[in-house]
Amino acid sequence: MRLKQTAGCFALVMAMISAGAQAEEIITARYDTVQCALPCQADAAKHLQWWLMRDQDEVEIRQLYQNGEPAHHSSLWQKKPGGQFSYIYLMHDEQRTIDYSDVDLKLLAIKMDEATWQLKTQLVTDAELASLQKVADEASEQYGYAIEKYSGTLGNGIRSQVWWIPALKLPYKVEYTYPQHTVSIQLQALQPAAKPGQPVEIAPKTSLTALSQYQHVDYADLGDMEHNPSEMQWLAKAHDAPGLQSHHH
């Protein structure tokens, strides 16, 4: 088992952002997701509050509350040179991480390509947006940015409405209607905001300094922990870590 105290071997190779960098490369946005079974009853809906913190070649999705209960974990995706990807599952209360290499992701059949990267960093891919119809008379403005509305169907007939911020390549709001439930994603806080006087809400981004203080374990080394009760105790809390339930030793 290889426990690592520093993030040196997997830290993102940070590219310098040029003077002409686009606005959408660095952004922090807080969203609320609501899922509701049809016919929807508000008191039975499931709620998730979370941050999307996007850098040039990195995105951290940090959950804050799930149905009102604190959910202190993050998914940190990193885009590497040569088209490879890595993933880190962060458990903030335990100051632990599970680190997945590009090979681990492939073995777990977790598809990572440009379209998937867009889904994680934009929530709606360019191809999905192109498949919807732009609603010409529904233009508006939020947070000082122009909003465009799109409507149509995605996938297997999923009725979809997207209120899109072109300047940031992020949605202001998304509504999906499935046969038996609905999902809505609503922007609640945004930095940077173009409009002066917009309240600043500090995003809980995990810095490299903070990450270096966490105790790290490779996904491939989880089998070494199966007879260690103290290790299994924190691993039992990693409910959403990819492949954890199906990991064979």
PDB file of C-alpha atoms in Angstrom:
ATOM      1  CA  MET A   1       0.000   0.000   0.000  1.00  0.00           C
ATOM      2  CA  ARG A   2       1.348   3.394  -0.964  1.00  0.00           C
ATOM      3  CA  LEU A   3       0.052   6.209   1.207  1.00  0.00           C
ATOM      4  CA  LYS A   4       1.194   9.614   0.047  1.00  0.00           C
ATOM      5  CA  GLN A   5       1.363  12.738   2.140  1.00  0.00           C
ATOM      6  CA  THR A   6       1.948  15.117  -0.742  1.00  0.00           C
ATOM      7  CA  ALA A   7       0.103  15.788  -3.933  1.00  0.00           C
ATOM      8  CA  GLY A   8       3.278  16.076  -5.968  1.00  0.00           C
ATOM      9  CA  CYS A   9       2.919  12.962  -8.096  1.00  0.00           C
ATOM     10  CA  PHE A  10      -0.608  13.719  -9.236  1.00  0.00           C
ATOM     11  CA  ALA A  11      -0.855  17.525  -9.012  1.00  0.00           C
ATOM     12  CA  LEU A  12      -2.163  19.182 -12.113  1.00  0.00           C
ATOM     13  CA  VAL A  13       0.485  20.453 -14.482  1.00  0.00           C
ATOM     14  CA  MET A  14      -0.796  24.006 -14.455  1.00  0.00           C
ATOM     15  CA  ALA A  15      -0.607  25.856 -17.737  1.00  0.00           C
ATOM     16  CA  MET A  16      -0.052  29.595 -17.566  1.00  0.00           C
ATOM     17  CA  ILE A  17      -3.184  31.399 -18.580  1.00  0.00           C
ATOM     18  CA  SER A  18      -2.397  33.791 -21.414  1.00  0.00           C
ATOM     19  CA  ALA A  19      -3.473  37.404 -21.560  1.00  0.00           C
ATOM     20  CA  GLY A  20      -6.111  36.421 -24.065  1.00  0.00           C
ATOM     21  CA  ALA A  21      -7.621  33.730 -21.872  1.00  0.00           C
ATOM     22  CA  GLN A  22     -11.365  33.391 -22.214  1.00  0.00           C
ATOM     23  CA  ALA A  23     -13.731  34.261 -19.403  1.00  0.00           C
ATOM     24  CA  GLU A  24     -15.044  30.727 -19.167  1.00  0.00           C
ATOM     25  CA  GLU A  25     -11.658  29.208 -18.242  1.00  0.00           C
ATOM     26  CA  ILE A  26     -11.831  30.219 -14.575  1.00  0.00           C
ATOM     27  CA  ILE A  27     -15.236  30.295 -12.928  1.00  0.00           C
ATOM     28  CA  THR A  28     -16.914  29.350  -9.672  1.00  0.00           C
ATOM     29  CA  ALA A  29     -20.658  28.766  -9.569  1.00  0.00           C
ATOM     30  CA  ARG A  30     -22.988  27.416  -6.894  1.00  0.00           C
ATOM     31  CA  TYR A  31     -25.960  25.384  -8.046  1.00  0.00           C
ATOM     32  CA  ASP A  32     -29.021  23.773  -6.524  1.00  0.00           C
ATOM     33  CA  THR A  33     -30.312  20.547  -8.060  1.00  0.00           C
ATOM     34  CA  VAL A  34     -33.881  19.427  -7.396  1.00  0.00           C
ATOM     35  CA  GLN A  35     -35.183  16.008  -8.447  1.00  0.00           C
ATOM     36  CA  CYS A  36     -38.873  15.307  -8.119  1.00  0.00           C
ATOM     37  CA  ALA A  37     -40.980  12.256  -8.946  1.00  0.00           C
ATOM     38  CA  LEU A  38     -44.038  12.903 -11.101  1.00  0.00           C
ATOM     39  CA  PRO A  39     -46.535  14.132 -10.170  1.00  0.00           C
ATOM     40  CA  CYS A  40     -44.153  16.409  -8.319  1.00  0.00           C
ATOM     41  CA  GLN A  41     -44.820  17.201  -4.675  1.00  0.00           C
ATOM     42  CA  ALA A  42     -42.410  19.799  -3.344  1.00  0.00           C
ATOM     43  CA  ASP A  43     -42.042  18.232   0.113  1.00  0.00           C
ATOM     44  CA  ALA A  44     -40.931  14.917  -1.461  1.00  0.00           C
ATOM     45  CA  ALA A  45     -38.313  16.432  -3.780  1.00  0.00           C
ATOM     46  CA  LYS A  46     -34.628  15.630  -3.381  1.00  0.00           C
ATOM     47  CA  HIS A  47     -32.287  18.600  -3.045  1.00  0.00           C
ATOM     48  CA  LEU A  48     -28.550  18.927  -3.610  1.00  0.00           C
ATOM     49  CA  GLN A  49     -26.480  22.089  -3.161  1.00  0.00           C
ATOM     50  CA  TRP A  50     -23.053  22.103  -4.753  1.00  0.00           C
ATOM     51  CA  TRP A  51     -20.231  24.181  -6.204  1.00  0.00           C
ATOM     52  CA  LEU A  52     -18.678  23.922  -9.649  1.00  0.00           C
ATOM     53  CA  MET A  53     -15.134  25.356  -9.516  1.00  0.00           C
ATOM     54  CA  ARG A  54     -13.536  25.336 -12.930  1.00  0.00           C
ATOM     55  CA  ASP A  55      -9.999  26.167 -13.920  1.00  0.00           C
ATOM     56  CA  GLN A  56      -8.271  25.794 -17.253  1.00  0.00           C
ATOM     57  CA  ASP A  57      -7.580  22.051 -16.991  1.00  0.00           C
ATOM     58  CA  GLU A  58      -9.331  21.190 -13.741  1.00  0.00           C
ATOM     59  CA  VAL A  59     -12.821  21.132 -12.304  1.00  0.00           C
ATOM     60  CA  GLU A  60     -13.879  20.454  -8.719  1.00  0.00           C
ATOM     61  CA  ILE A  61     -17.480  19.580  -7.924  1.00  0.00           C
ATOM     62  CA  ARG A  62     -17.985  20.034  -4.191  1.00  0.00           C
ATOM     63  CA  GLN A  63     -21.207  18.937  -2.548  1.00  0.00           C
ATOM     64  CA  LEU A  64     -22.447  21.086   0.320  1.00  0.00           C
ATOM     65  CA  TYR A  65     -25.841  19.750   1.379  1.00  0.00           C
ATOM     66  CA  GLN A  66     -27.907  16.762   0.336  1.00  0.00           C
ATOM     67  CA  ASN A  67     -31.541  16.968   1.452  1.00  0.00           C
ATOM     68  CA  GLY A  68     -30.490  19.445   4.113  1.00  0.00           C
ATOM     69  CA  GLU A  69     -27.692  17.277   5.527  1.00  0.00           C
ATOM     70  CA  PRO A  70     -24.038  18.327   5.155  1.00  0.00           C
ATOM     71  CA  ALA A  71     -22.193  16.470   2.396  1.00  0.00           C
ATOM     72  CA  HIS A  72     -18.514  17.272   2.726  1.00  0.00           C
ATOM     73  CA  HIS A  73     -16.897  15.651  -0.277  1.00  0.00           C
ATOM     74  CA  SER A  74     -15.633  16.648  -3.717  1.00  0.00           C
ATOM     75  CA  SER A  75     -14.913  15.184  -7.111  1.00  0.00           C
ATOM     76  CA  LEU A  76     -11.767  16.666  -8.630  1.00  0.00           C
ATOM     77  CA  TRP A  77     -11.195  15.984 -12.329  1.00  0.00           C
ATOM     78  CA  GLN A  78      -7.914  16.913 -13.990  1.00  0.00           C
ATOM     79  CA  LYS A  79      -7.088  17.003 -17.675  1.00  0.00           C
ATOM     80  CA  LYS A  80      -3.529  15.908 -18.353  1.00  0.00           C
ATOM     81  CA  PRO A  81      -1.257  16.463 -21.346  1.00  0.00           C
ATOM     82  CA  GLY A  82      -1.754  13.926 -24.120  1.00  0.00           C
ATOM     83  CA  GLY A  83      -5.492  13.618 -23.620  1.00  0.00           C
ATOM     84  CA  GLN A  84      -5.339  11.678 -20.347  1.00  0.00           C
ATOM     85  CA  PHE A  85      -7.447  12.346 -17.262  1.00  0.00           C
ATOM     86  CA  SER A  86      -7.168  11.702 -13.550  1.00  0.00           C
ATOM     87  CA  TYR A  87      -9.714  11.838 -10.767  1.00  0.00           C
ATOM     88  CA  ILE A  88      -9.513  12.449  -7.026  1.00  0.00           C
ATOM     89  CA  TYR A  89     -12.327  11.682  -4.594  1.00  0.00           C
ATOM     90  CA  LEU A  90     -11.904  14.023  -1.615  1.00  0.00           C
ATOM     91  CA  MET A  91     -13.343  13.428   1.859  1.00  0.00           C
ATOM     92  CA  HIS A  92     -12.915  16.774   3.587  1.00  0.00           C
ATOM     93  CA  ASP A  93     -13.973  15.816   7.118  1.00  0.00           C
ATOM     94  CA  GLU A  94     -11.543  12.887   7.147  1.00  0.00           C
ATOM     95  CA  GLN A  95      -8.874  14.779   5.152  1.00  0.00           C
ATOM     96  CA  ARG A  96      -8.503  11.708   2.956  1.00  0.00           C
ATOM     97  CA  THR A  97      -8.526  11.129  -0.767  1.00  0.00           C
ATOM     98  CA  ILE A  98      -8.778   8.222  -3.184  1.00  0.00           C
ATOM     99  CA  ASP A  99      -6.728   8.875  -6.313  1.00  0.00           C
ATOM    100  CA  TYR A 100      -7.605   7.396  -9.703  1.00  0.00           C
ATOM    101  CA  SER A 101      -5.206   7.336 -12.633  1.00  0.00           C
ATOM    102  CA  ASP A 102      -6.225   7.383 -16.289  1.00  0.00           C
ATOM    103  CA  VAL A 103      -5.676   3.605 -16.309  1.00  0.00           C
ATOM    104  CA  ASP A 104      -7.950   3.168 -13.268  1.00  0.00           C
ATOM    105  CA  LEU A 105     -10.710   5.127 -14.997  1.00  0.00           C
ATOM    106  CA  LYS A 106     -10.426   2.925 -18.075  1.00  0.00           C
ATOM    107  CA  LEU A 107     -10.517  -0.263 -15.984  1.00  0.00           C
ATOM    108  CA  LEU A 108     -13.675   1.015 -14.281  1.00  0.00           C
ATOM    109  CA  ALA A 109     -15.198   1.741 -17.708  1.00  0.00           C
ATOM    110  CA  ILE A 110     -15.484   5.433 -16.829  1.00  0.00           C
ATOM    111  CA  LYS A 111     -15.445   7.073 -20.217  1.00  0.00           C
ATOM    112  CA  MET A 112     -13.380  10.233 -20.417  1.00  0.00           C
ATOM    113  CA  ASP A 113     -13.205  12.150 -23.671  1.00  0.00           C
ATOM    114  CA  GLU A 114     -13.764  15.723 -24.798  1.00  0.00           C
ATOM    115  CA  ALA A 115     -17.563  15.399 -24.681  1.00  0.00           C
ATOM    116  CA  THR A 116     -17.466  13.992 -21.133  1.00  0.00           C
ATOM    117  CA  TRP A 117     -15.044  16.732 -20.102  1.00  0.00           C
ATOM    118  CA  GLN A 118     -17.495  19.330 -21.438  1.00  0.00           C
ATOM    119  CA  LEU A 119     -20.305  17.691 -19.486  1.00  0.00           C
ATOM    120  CA  LYS A 120     -18.310  17.997 -16.256  1.00  0.00           C
ATOM    121  CA  THR A 121     -17.071  21.547 -16.885  1.00  0.00           C
ATOM    122  CA  GLN A 122     -20.104  23.036 -18.682  1.00  0.00           C
ATOM    123  CA  LEU A 123     -22.956  20.742 -17.503  1.00  0.00           C
ATOM    124  CA  VAL A 124     -24.346  20.919 -21.041  1.00  0.00           C
ATOM    125  CA  THR A 125     -22.138  19.898 -23.980  1.00  0.00           C
ATOM    126  CA  ASP A 126     -21.742  21.866 -27.184  1.00  0.00           C
ATOM    127  CA  ALA A 127     -23.372  18.996 -29.099  1.00  0.00           C
ATOM    128  CA  GLU A 128     -26.383  18.924 -26.748  1.00  0.00           C
ATOM    129  CA  LEU A 129     -26.876  22.652 -27.065  1.00  0.00           C
ATOM    130  CA  ALA A 130     -26.616  22.434 -30.858  1.00  0.00           C
ATOM    131  CA  SER A 131     -29.355  19.778 -30.901  1.00  0.00           C
ATOM    132  CA  LEU A 132     -31.809  22.119 -29.162  1.00  0.00           C
ATOM    133  CA  GLN A 133     -33.760  24.976 -30.712  1.00  0.00           C
ATOM    134  CA  LYS A 134     -32.882  28.511 -29.713  1.00  0.00           C
ATOM    135  CA  VAL A 135     -35.931  30.444 -28.516  1.00  0.00           C
ATOM    136  CA  ALA A 136     -35.466  33.800 -30.204  1.00  0.00           C
ATOM    137  CA  ASP A 137     -37.793  35.883 -28.037  1.00  0.00           C
ATOM    138  CA  GLU A 138     -36.559  34.537 -24.700  1.00  0.00           C
ATOM    139  CA  ALA A 139     -33.270  36.436 -24.362  1.00  0.00           C
ATOM    140  CA  SER A 140     -32.619  37.896 -20.906  1.00  0.00           C
ATOM    141  CA  GLU A 141     -29.820  38.849 -18.525  1.00  0.00           C
ATOM    142  CA  GLN A 142     -28.586  37.442 -15.211  1.00  0.00           C
ATOM    143  CA  TYR A 143     -25.551  38.401 -13.119  1.00  0.00           C
ATOM    144  CA  GLY A 144     -24.721  40.959 -15.782  1.00  0.00           C
ATOM    145  CA  TYR A 145     -24.433  38.337 -18.538  1.00  0.00           C
ATOM    146  CA  ALA A 146     -26.670  37.752 -21.536  1.00  0.00           C
ATOM    147  CA  ILE A 147     -28.840  34.611 -21.319  1.00  0.00           C
ATOM    148  CA  GLU A 148     -30.048  32.550 -24.272  1.00  0.00           C
ATOM    149  CA  LYS A 149     -32.878  30.031 -23.988  1.00  0.00           C
ATOM    150  CA  TYR A 150     -32.878  26.670 -25.777  1.00  0.00           C
ATOM    151  CA  SER A 151     -35.622  24.062 -25.888  1.00  0.00           C
ATOM    152  CA  GLY A 152     -36.113  20.591 -27.343  1.00  0.00           C
ATOM    153  CA  THR A 153     -35.350  16.946 -26.590  1.00  0.00           C
ATOM    154  CA  LEU A 154     -32.134  15.177 -25.635  1.00  0.00           C
ATOM    155  CA  GLY A 155     -31.213  11.504 -25.497  1.00  0.00           C
ATOM    156  CA  ASN A 156     -34.221   9.220 -25.375  1.00  0.00           C
ATOM    157  CA  GLY A 157     -36.822  11.937 -25.694  1.00  0.00           C
ATOM    158  CA  ILE A 158     -35.875  13.870 -22.554  1.00  0.00           C
ATOM    159  CA  ARG A 159     -37.707  17.187 -22.770  1.00  0.00           C
ATOM    160  CA  SER A 160     -35.127  19.862 -22.030  1.00  0.00           C
ATOM    161  CA  GLN A 161     -34.947  23.591 -21.491  1.00  0.00           C
ATOM    162  CA  VAL A 162     -31.619  25.343 -21.064  1.00  0.00           C
ATOM    163  CA  TRP A 163     -31.026  28.973 -20.109  1.00  0.00           C
ATOM    164  CA  TRP A 164     -27.433  29.420 -21.311  1.00  0.00           C
ATOM    165  CA  ILE A 165     -24.714  31.982 -20.506  1.00  0.00           C
ATOM    166  CA  PRO A 166     -22.612  32.065 -23.716  1.00  0.00           C
ATOM    167  CA  ALA A 167     -19.848  34.222 -22.245  1.00  0.00           C
ATOM    168  CA  LEU A 168     -19.161  31.639 -19.519  1.00  0.00           C
ATOM    169  CA  LYS A 169     -20.228  28.428 -21.275  1.00  0.00           C
ATOM    170  CA  LEU A 170     -22.388  27.533 -18.291  1.00  0.00           C
ATOM    171  CA  PRO A 171     -26.138  27.266 -17.785  1.00  0.00           C
ATOM    172  CA  TYR A 172     -28.073  29.690 -15.641  1.00  0.00           C
ATOM    173  CA  LYS A 173     -30.806  27.086 -15.413  1.00  0.00           C
ATOM    174  CA  VAL A 174     -31.567  23.643 -16.831  1.00  0.00           C
ATOM    175  CA  GLU A 175     -34.850  21.735 -16.705  1.00  0.00           C
ATOM    176  CA  TYR A 176     -35.144  18.073 -17.736  1.00  0.00           C
ATOM    177  CA  THR A 177     -38.453  16.205 -17.862  1.00  0.00           C
ATOM    178  CA  TYR A 178     -38.161  12.407 -17.809  1.00  0.00           C
ATOM    179  CA  PRO A 179     -41.087   9.965 -18.048  1.00  0.00           C
ATOM    180  CA  GLN A 180     -41.299   9.576 -14.260  1.00  0.00           C
ATOM    181  CA  HIS A 181     -39.406  12.510 -12.757  1.00  0.00           C
ATOM    182  CA  THR A 182     -38.035  15.995 -13.340  1.00  0.00           C
ATOM    183  CA  VAL A 183     -34.588  17.441 -12.664  1.00  0.00           C
ATOM    184  CA  SER A 184     -33.863  21.148 -12.410  1.00  0.00           C
ATOM    185  CA  ILE A 185     -30.461  22.770 -11.958  1.00  0.00           C
ATOM    186  CA  GLN A 186     -30.450  26.411 -10.904  1.00  0.00           C
ATOM    187  CA  LEU A 187     -27.508  28.798 -10.547  1.00  0.00           C
ATOM    188  CA  GLN A 188     -27.492  30.404  -7.087  1.00  0.00           C
ATOM    189  CA  ALA A 189     -24.169  32.251  -6.910  1.00  0.00           C
ATOM    190  CA  LEU A 190     -21.558  33.200  -9.479  1.00  0.00           C
ATOM    191  CA  GLN A 191     -18.036  34.570  -9.497  1.00  0.00           C
ATOM    192  CA  PRO A 192     -16.984  36.504 -11.415  1.00  0.00           C
ATOM    193  CA  ALA A 193     -20.198  38.442 -11.859  1.00  0.00           C
ATOM    194  CA  ALA A 194     -20.119  41.127 -14.521  1.00  0.00           C
ATOM    195  CA  LYS A 195     -22.565  43.367 -12.726  1.00  0.00           C
ATOM    196  CA  PRO A 196     -20.951  45.725 -10.158  1.00  0.00           C
ATOM    197  CA  GLY A 197     -22.132  45.254  -6.611  1.00  0.00           C
ATOM    198  CA  GLN A 198     -22.891  41.577  -7.030  1.00  0.00           C
ATOM    199  CA  PRO A 199     -22.481  39.879  -3.606  1.00  0.00           C
ATOM    200  CA  VAL A 200     -19.290  37.853  -3.349  1.00  0.00           C
ATOM    201  CA  GLU A 201     -19.686  34.292  -2.097  1.00  0.00           C
ATOM    202  CA  ILE A 202     -16.374  32.555  -1.438  1.00  0.00           C
ATOM    203  CA  ALA A 203     -16.122  29.188  -3.161  1.00  0.00           C
ATOM    204  CA  PRO A 204     -14.643  26.352  -1.055  1.00  0.00           C
ATOM    205  CA  LYS A 205     -12.066  25.349  -3.659  1.00  0.00           C
ATOM    206  CA  THR A 206      -9.492  22.809  -2.475  1.00  0.00           C
ATOM    207  CA  SER A 207      -6.066  24.369  -2.993  1.00  0.00           C
ATOM    208  CA  LEU A 208      -2.951  22.373  -3.755  1.00  0.00           C
ATOM    209  CA  THR A 209      -1.679  23.366  -0.316  1.00  0.00           C
ATOM    210  CA  ALA A 210      -4.764  21.916   1.362  1.00  0.00           C
ATOM    211  CA  LEU A 211      -4.625  18.859  -0.865  1.00  0.00           C
ATOM    212  CA  SER A 212      -1.017  18.209   0.140  1.00  0.00           C
ATOM    213  CA  GLN A 213      -2.141  17.890   3.767  1.00  0.00           C
ATOM    214  CA  TYR A 214      -4.662  15.149   3.017  1.00  0.00           C
ATOM    215  CA  GLN A 215      -3.741  11.497   3.298  1.00  0.00           C
ATOM    216  CA  HIS A 216      -3.806   9.934  -0.150  1.00  0.00           C
ATOM    217  CA  VAL A 217      -4.317   6.383  -1.268  1.00  0.00           C
ATOM    218  CA  ASP A 218      -4.295   5.030  -4.809  1.00  0.00           C
ATOM    219  CA  TYR A 219      -7.451   3.272  -5.942  1.00  0.00           C
ATOM    220  CA  ALA A 220      -5.286   0.337  -6.994  1.00  0.00           C
ATOM    221  CA  ASP A 221      -4.088  -0.044  -3.379  1.00  0.00           C
ATOM    222  CA  LEU A 222      -7.494  -0.315  -1.721  1.00  0.00           C
ATOM    223  CA  GLY A 223      -7.165  -4.095  -1.565  1.00  0.00           C
ATOM    224  CA  ASP A 224      -4.333  -3.707   0.946  1.00  0.00           C
ATOM    225  CA  MET A 225      -6.788  -2.187   3.422  1.00  0.00           C
ATOM    226  CA  GLU A 226      -9.357  -4.972   3.608  1.00  0.00           C
ATOM    227  CA  HIS A 227      -7.997  -6.368   6.900  1.00  0.00           C
ATOM    228  CA  ASN A 228      -7.362  -2.996   8.532  1.00  0.00           C
ATOM    229  CA  PRO A 229     -10.419  -1.940  10.615  1.00  0.00           C
ATOM    230  CA  SER A 230      -9.282   1.681  10.999  1.00  0.00           C
ATOM    231  CA  GLU A 231      -8.906   2.058   7.231  1.00  0.00           C
ATOM    232  CA  MET A 232     -12.198   0.351   6.503  1.00  0.00           C
ATOM    233  CA  GLN A 233     -13.917   2.768   8.873  1.00  0.00           C
ATOM    234  CA  TRP A 234     -13.226   5.825   6.726  1.00  0.00           C
ATOM    235  CA  LEU A 235     -13.619   3.899   3.472  1.00  0.00           C
ATOM    236  CA  ALA A 236     -17.152   2.982   4.531  1.00  0.00           C
ATOM    237  CA  LYS A 237     -17.995   6.679   4.326  1.00  0.00           C
ATOM    238  CA  ALA A 238     -16.810   6.976   0.721  1.00  0.00           C
ATOM    239  CA  HIS A 239     -20.246   6.077  -0.645  1.00  0.00           C
ATOM    240  CA  ASP A 240     -19.848   7.846  -3.988  1.00  0.00           C
ATOM    241  CA  ALA A 241     -16.244   6.895  -4.768  1.00  0.00           C
ATOM    242  CA  PRO A 242     -16.155   5.142  -8.176  1.00  0.00           C
ATOM    243  CA  GLY A 243     -15.637   1.389  -8.099  1.00  0.00           C
ATOM    244  CA  LEU A 244     -15.500   1.141  -4.328  1.00  0.00           C
ATOM    245  CA  GLN A 245     -18.393  -1.277  -3.972  1.00  0.00           C
ATOM    246  CA  SER A 246     -17.187  -3.459  -6.834  1.00  0.00           C
ATOM    247  CA  HIS A 247     -13.481  -3.425  -6.003  1.00  0.00           C
ATOM    248  CA  HIS A 248     -12.151  -6.982  -5.973  1.00  0.00           C
ATOM    249  CA  HIS A 249      -9.009  -7.989  -4.073  1.00  0.00           C
TER     250      HIS A 249
END
